[in-house]
mmCIF file of C-alpha atoms in Angstrom:
data_model
loop_
_atom_site.group_PDB
_atom_site.id
_atom_site.type_symbol
_atom_site.label_atom_id
_atom_site.label_comp_id
_atom_site.label_asym_id
_atom_site.label_seq_id
_atom_site.Cartn_x
_atom_site.Cartn_y
_atom_site.Cartn_z
ATOM 1 C CA UNK Q 1 -5.395 2.079 4.821
ATOM 2 C CA UNK Q 2 -2.767 1.252 3.534
ATOM 3 C CA UNK Q 3 0.498 3.086 4.324
ATOM 4 C CA UNK Q 4 -0.122 6.344 5.309
ATOM 5 C CA UNK Q 5 3.065 8.683 3.805
ATOM 6 C CA UNK Q 6 3.191 12.411 3.634
ATOM 7 C CA UNK Q 7 -0.392 14.683 2.694
ATOM 8 C CA UNK Q 8 -2.445 11.447 3.485
ATOM 9 C CA UNK Q 9 -4.712 13.588 5.642
ATOM 10 C CA UNK Q 10 -5.162 16.197 2.790
ATOM 11 C CA UNK Q 11 -6.066 12.729 -0.100
ATOM 12 C CA UNK Q 12 -8.728 11.890 2.787
ATOM 13 C CA UNK Q 13 -10.148 14.926 2.487
ATOM 14 C CA UNK Q 14 -9.822 15.166 -1.617
ATOM 15 C CA UNK Q 15 -11.621 11.760 -1.581
ATOM 16 C CA UNK Q 16 -14.382 12.726 1.075
ATOM 17 C CA UNK Q 17 -14.016 9.604 2.889
ATOM 18 C CA UNK Q 18 -14.837 9.662 6.446
ATOM 19 C CA UNK Q 19 -11.989 9.094 8.941
ATOM 20 C CA UNK Q 20 -14.742 7.778 11.591
ATOM 21 C CA UNK Q 21 -14.467 4.654 9.451
ATOM 22 C CA UNK Q 22 -10.519 4.178 9.260
ATOM 23 C CA UNK Q 23 -9.703 1.767 12.546
ATOM 24 C CA UNK Q 24 -7.099 -0.014 10.832
ATOM 25 C CA UNK Q 25 -3.709 1.053 9.327
ATOM 26 C CA UNK Q 26 -1.330 -1.187 7.251
ATOM 27 C CA UNK Q 27 2.693 -0.459 7.367
ATOM 28 C CA UNK Q 28 4.031 -2.250 4.832
ATOM 29 C CA UNK Q 29 7.797 -0.875 5.759
ATOM 30 C CA UNK Q 30 9.861 1.614 7.590
ATOM 31 C CA UNK Q 31 10.265 3.977 4.519
ATOM 32 C CA UNK Q 32 9.279 7.461 4.902
ATOM 33 C CA UNK Q 33 7.193 7.585 1.909
ATOM 34 C CA UNK Q 34 5.026 4.736 3.278
ATOM 35 C CA UNK Q 35 4.649 6.473 7.322
ATOM 36 C CA UNK Q 36 5.451 10.041 7.284
ATOM 37 C CA UNK Q 37 2.288 10.912 7.904
ATOM 38 C CA UNK Q 38 1.222 8.988 9.898
ATOM 39 C CA UNK Q 39 1.950 10.618 13.867
ATOM 40 C CA UNK Q 40 -0.028 13.559 11.931
ATOM 41 C CA UNK Q 41 -2.980 11.511 11.446
ATOM 42 C CA UNK Q 42 -2.741 9.875 14.783
ATOM 43 C CA UNK Q 43 -2.816 13.837 16.309
ATOM 44 C CA UNK Q 44 -4.970 14.403 14.336
ATOM 45 C CA UNK Q 45 -7.650 12.314 14.853
ATOM 46 C CA UNK Q 46 -7.022 13.084 18.546
ATOM 47 C CA UNK Q 47 -8.035 16.882 17.956
ATOM 48 C CA UNK Q 48 -11.661 15.728 16.262
ATOM 49 C CA UNK Q 49 -12.235 14.252 19.543
ATOM 50 C CA UNK Q 50 -12.097 10.409 18.252
ATOM 51 C CA UNK Q 51 -13.093 7.410 20.729
ATOM 52 C CA UNK Q 52 -12.278 4.274 18.734
ATOM 53 C CA UNK Q 53 -9.226 2.676 19.148
ATOM 54 C CA UNK Q 54 -7.312 2.662 15.856
ATOM 55 C CA UNK Q 55 -5.073 -0.240 15.213
ATOM 56 C CA UNK Q 56 -1.990 -0.188 13.539
ATOM 57 C CA UNK Q 57 -0.168 -3.375 12.120
ATOM 58 C CA UNK Q 58 3.046 -2.892 11.585
ATOM 59 C CA UNK Q 59 7.178 -3.764 12.316
ATOM 60 C CA UNK Q 60 7.617 -4.023 15.925
ATOM 61 C CA UNK Q 61 10.256 -1.243 14.874
ATOM 62 C CA UNK Q 62 7.613 1.788 13.833
ATOM 63 C CA UNK Q 63 6.023 0.728 17.752
ATOM 64 C CA UNK Q 64 9.421 1.549 19.416
ATOM 65 C CA UNK Q 65 10.051 4.715 17.096
ATOM 66 C CA UNK Q 66 6.253 6.135 17.388
ATOM 67 C CA UNK Q 67 5.684 5.118 21.275
ATOM 68 C CA UNK Q 68 7.898 8.601 22.501
ATOM 69 C CA UNK Q 69 6.485 11.269 20.326
ATOM 70 C CA UNK Q 70 2.884 9.626 21.938
ATOM 71 C CA UNK Q 71 3.969 10.109 25.196
ATOM 72 C CA UNK Q 72 5.373 13.762 23.517
ATOM 73 C CA UNK Q 73 2.681 14.552 21.676
ATOM 74 C CA UNK Q 74 -0.402 12.865 22.275
ATOM 75 C CA UNK Q 75 -1.001 12.853 26.499
ATOM 76 C CA UNK Q 76 -4.430 12.507 27.365
ATOM 77 C CA UNK Q 77 -5.553 11.369 24.138
ATOM 78 C CA UNK Q 78 -9.702 10.050 23.915
ATOM 79 C CA UNK Q 79 -8.869 7.129 21.717
ATOM 80 C CA UNK Q 80 -6.354 4.253 22.408
ATOM 81 C CA UNK Q 81 -3.678 3.493 19.883
ATOM 82 C CA UNK Q 82 -2.950 -0.255 19.714
ATOM 83 C CA UNK Q 83 0.508 -1.734 17.719
ATOM 84 C CA UNK Q 84 -0.480 -4.849 16.320
ATOM 85 C CA UNK Q 85 3.168 -6.181 14.879
ATOM 86 C CA UNK Q 86 3.988 -8.770 12.446
ATOM 87 C CA UNK Q 87 7.157 -10.706 11.602
ATOM 88 C CA UNK Q 88 8.488 -9.114 7.528
ATOM 89 C CA UNK Q 89 10.481 -12.020 7.605
ATOM 90 C CA UNK Q 90 7.398 -14.669 7.743
ATOM 91 C CA UNK Q 91 4.028 -15.384 5.018
ATOM 92 C CA UNK Q 92 1.225 -14.867 7.969
ATOM 93 C CA UNK Q 93 -2.453 -13.276 8.030
ATOM 94 C CA UNK Q 94 -2.672 -10.599 10.556
ATOM 95 C CA UNK Q 95 -5.304 -9.474 10.035
ATOM 96 C CA UNK Q 96 -9.033 -10.937 8.828
ATOM 97 C CA UNK Q 97 -12.210 -8.875 7.258
ATOM 98 C CA UNK Q 98 -15.102 -11.662 7.212
ATOM 99 C CA UNK Q 99 -16.995 -8.980 5.694
ATOM 100 C CA UNK Q 100 -13.878 -8.762 2.654
ATOM 101 C CA UNK Q 101 -15.405 -12.004 1.216
ATOM 102 C CA UNK Q 102 -14.953 -13.130 -1.395
ATOM 103 C CA UNK Q 103 -13.099 -9.796 -2.575
ATOM 104 C CA UNK Q 104 -9.103 -10.043 -2.569
ATOM 105 C CA UNK Q 105 -7.008 -7.851 -3.379
ATOM 106 C CA UNK Q 106 -3.223 -7.588 -3.088
ATOM 107 C CA UNK Q 107 -0.401 -4.953 -2.221
ATOM 108 C CA UNK Q 108 3.400 -4.942 -3.625
ATOM 109 C CA UNK Q 109 5.240 -1.672 -2.822
ATOM 110 C CA UNK Q 110 8.954 -1.303 -3.120
ATOM 111 C CA UNK Q 111 9.617 -4.785 -3.836
ATOM 112 C CA UNK Q 112 12.223 -6.204 -6.817
ATOM 113 C CA UNK Q 113 10.704 -8.645 -9.308
ATOM 114 C CA UNK Q 114 9.998 -11.204 -6.828
ATOM 115 C CA UNK Q 115 8.157 -14.168 -8.952
ATOM 116 C CA UNK Q 116 7.915 -16.376 -5.624
ATOM 117 C CA UNK Q 117 5.490 -13.971 -4.841
ATOM 118 C CA UNK Q 118 2.698 -15.545 -7.151
ATOM 119 C CA UNK Q 119 1.635 -18.274 -5.377
ATOM 120 C CA UNK Q 120 0.552 -15.407 -2.691
ATOM 121 C CA UNK Q 121 -1.084 -13.477 -5.234
ATOM 122 C CA UNK Q 122 -2.851 -15.763 -7.200
ATOM 123 C CA UNK Q 123 -6.094 -14.617 -8.372
ATOM 124 C CA UNK Q 124 -6.715 -11.750 -6.853
ATOM 125 C CA UNK Q 125 -9.307 -9.540 -6.897
ATOM 126 C CA UNK Q 126 -7.283 -6.737 -7.636
ATOM 127 C CA UNK Q 127 -3.866 -6.498 -7.812
ATOM 128 C CA UNK Q 128 -1.828 -2.813 -7.206
ATOM 129 C CA UNK Q 129 2.332 -3.561 -8.060
ATOM 130 C CA UNK Q 130 5.034 -1.302 -8.347
ATOM 131 C CA UNK Q 131 6.603 0.031 -11.871
ATOM 132 C CA UNK Q 132 9.148 2.356 -10.733
ATOM 133 C CA UNK Q 133 10.806 1.855 -14.643
ATOM 134 C CA UNK Q 134 10.508 1.073 -17.914
ATOM 135 C CA UNK Q 135 12.036 -2.339 -19.198
ATOM 136 C CA UNK Q 136 14.946 -0.092 -20.466
ATOM 137 C CA UNK Q 137 16.229 1.005 -16.859
ATOM 138 C CA UNK Q 138 16.265 -2.789 -16.158
ATOM 139 C CA UNK Q 139 19.457 -2.838 -14.475
ATOM 140 C CA UNK Q 140 18.780 -0.010 -12.159
ATOM 141 C CA UNK Q 141 15.472 -1.400 -11.090
ATOM 142 C CA UNK Q 142 16.949 -4.470 -10.115
ATOM 143 C CA UNK Q 143 20.307 -2.552 -8.105
ATOM 144 C CA UNK Q 144 17.292 -0.755 -6.116
ATOM 145 C CA UNK Q 145 15.374 -3.893 -5.243
ATOM 146 C CA UNK Q 146 12.265 -2.316 -7.798
ATOM 147 C CA UNK Q 147 10.565 -3.618 -10.168
ATOM 148 C CA UNK Q 148 9.851 -2.699 -14.439
ATOM 149 C CA UNK Q 149 6.801 -1.888 -15.765
ATOM 150 C CA UNK Q 150 6.640 -5.138 -17.932
ATOM 151 C CA UNK Q 151 7.883 -7.423 -15.058
ATOM 152 C CA UNK Q 152 4.780 -6.337 -13.351
ATOM 153 C CA UNK Q 153 2.677 -6.925 -15.925
ATOM 154 C CA UNK Q 154 4.179 -10.873 -16.057
ATOM 155 C CA UNK Q 155 3.676 -10.684 -12.581
ATOM 156 C CA UNK Q 156 -0.015 -10.259 -13.259
ATOM 157 C CA UNK Q 157 -0.496 -12.307 -16.292
ATOM 158 C CA UNK Q 158 1.019 -15.347 -14.047
ATOM 159 C CA UNK Q 159 -0.817 -14.806 -11.332
ATOM 160 C CA UNK Q 160 -3.879 -14.974 -13.313
ATOM 161 C CA UNK Q 161 -5.444 -11.860 -11.322
ATOM 162 C CA UNK Q 162 -8.314 -10.032 -12.497
ATOM 163 C CA UNK Q 163 -7.147 -6.422 -13.024
ATOM 164 C CA UNK Q 164 -3.647 -4.990 -12.312
ATOM 165 C CA UNK Q 165 -3.209 -1.736 -11.093
ATOM 166 C CA UNK Q 166 0.675 0.434 -11.199
ATOM 167 C CA UNK Q 167 1.824 2.759 -9.258
ATOM 168 C CA UNK Q 168 4.911 3.935 -7.359
ATOM 169 C CA UNK Q 169 6.730 5.967 -10.649
ATOM 170 C CA UNK Q 170 10.448 7.073 -10.129
ATOM 171 C CA UNK Q 171 10.163 10.911 -11.065
ATOM 172 C CA UNK Q 172 11.973 10.767 -14.308
ATOM 173 C CA UNK Q 173 8.928 9.934 -15.412
ATOM 174 C CA UNK Q 174 7.097 13.031 -16.694
ATOM 175 C CA UNK Q 175 4.221 11.482 -19.131
ATOM 176 C CA UNK Q 176 3.243 7.870 -17.110
ATOM 177 C CA UNK Q 177 2.222 6.346 -20.201
ATOM 178 C CA UNK Q 178 5.244 4.407 -21.025
ATOM 179 C CA UNK Q 179 4.523 2.782 -18.402
ATOM 180 C CA UNK Q 180 0.774 2.347 -18.616
ATOM 181 C CA UNK Q 181 2.025 0.932 -22.065
ATOM 182 C CA UNK Q 182 4.746 -1.869 -21.001
ATOM 183 C CA UNK Q 183 2.251 -3.240 -18.305
ATOM 184 C CA UNK Q 184 -0.378 -3.641 -20.685
ATOM 185 C CA UNK Q 185 1.114 -4.751 -23.339
ATOM 186 C CA UNK Q 186 1.973 -8.204 -21.569
ATOM 187 C CA UNK Q 187 -1.563 -7.565 -19.470
ATOM 188 C CA UNK Q 188 -4.154 -5.496 -20.529
ATOM 189 C CA UNK Q 189 -5.861 -5.065 -17.852
ATOM 190 C CA UNK Q 190 -3.955 -2.837 -16.073
ATOM 191 C CA UNK Q 191 -4.723 1.100 -15.026
ATOM 192 C CA UNK Q 192 -2.336 3.905 -14.084
ATOM 193 C CA UNK Q 193 -2.861 4.675 -9.846
ATOM 194 C CA UNK Q 194 -4.048 8.576 -9.696
ATOM 195 C CA UNK Q 195 -4.679 10.209 -7.100
ATOM 196 C CA UNK Q 196 -8.062 10.243 -4.940
ATOM 197 C CA UNK Q 197 -8.781 7.280 -8.272
ATOM 198 C CA UNK Q 198 -10.933 5.149 -6.934
ATOM 199 C CA UNK Q 199 -12.041 1.499 -7.872
ATOM 200 C CA UNK Q 200 -15.049 -0.845 -6.891
ATOM 201 C CA UNK Q 201 -13.201 -4.679 -6.519
ATOM 202 C CA UNK Q 202 -17.286 -5.764 -6.887
ATOM 203 C CA UNK Q 203 -17.131 -4.984 -10.025
ATOM 204 C CA UNK Q 204 -14.448 -5.874 -11.758
ATOM 205 C CA UNK Q 205 -14.984 -8.963 -14.403
ATOM 206 C CA UNK Q 206 -12.633 -12.308 -14.170
#
């Protein structure tokens, strides 16, 4: 799982995904909408009698914040929670799953338009990239360190990815089709992220 906001457990149940198959959680950064659901999920796993170790890949600050809560709320759990911390300022491999070869997925959220990431995500099968604003709000996007849909499309086109999935939309857009149109004008193979949307990476064509 990449990030764990509030409601993560509900979405897992809606998607009919087995909790027992979730062994690694990656927290990209410490904004509440990306990690507020983690403590509840850890607690639920304990109540379900989980025995397999759960690995949390995260900034070291999250381990510092969650350890007292685990000690208070989750004493005597039937499984271990192991924090695998990383330095977000470094480009490094933090987890390698050989079973995923050659499937490649990139996740870029809560980020300003940053062309230098292209080298790292070049040629991936599926790119999730935030598209918080329409191009008319480009100044606002830069001010708040977010990306427009058009900029997400440009990243996907330049990086020659196979499929672009845009999300992290501003609540101001009741109709998100404007964001889909702006990204698709630049990179046609674009989809809108939706709750419980399933995409098979193996089926994505070049």
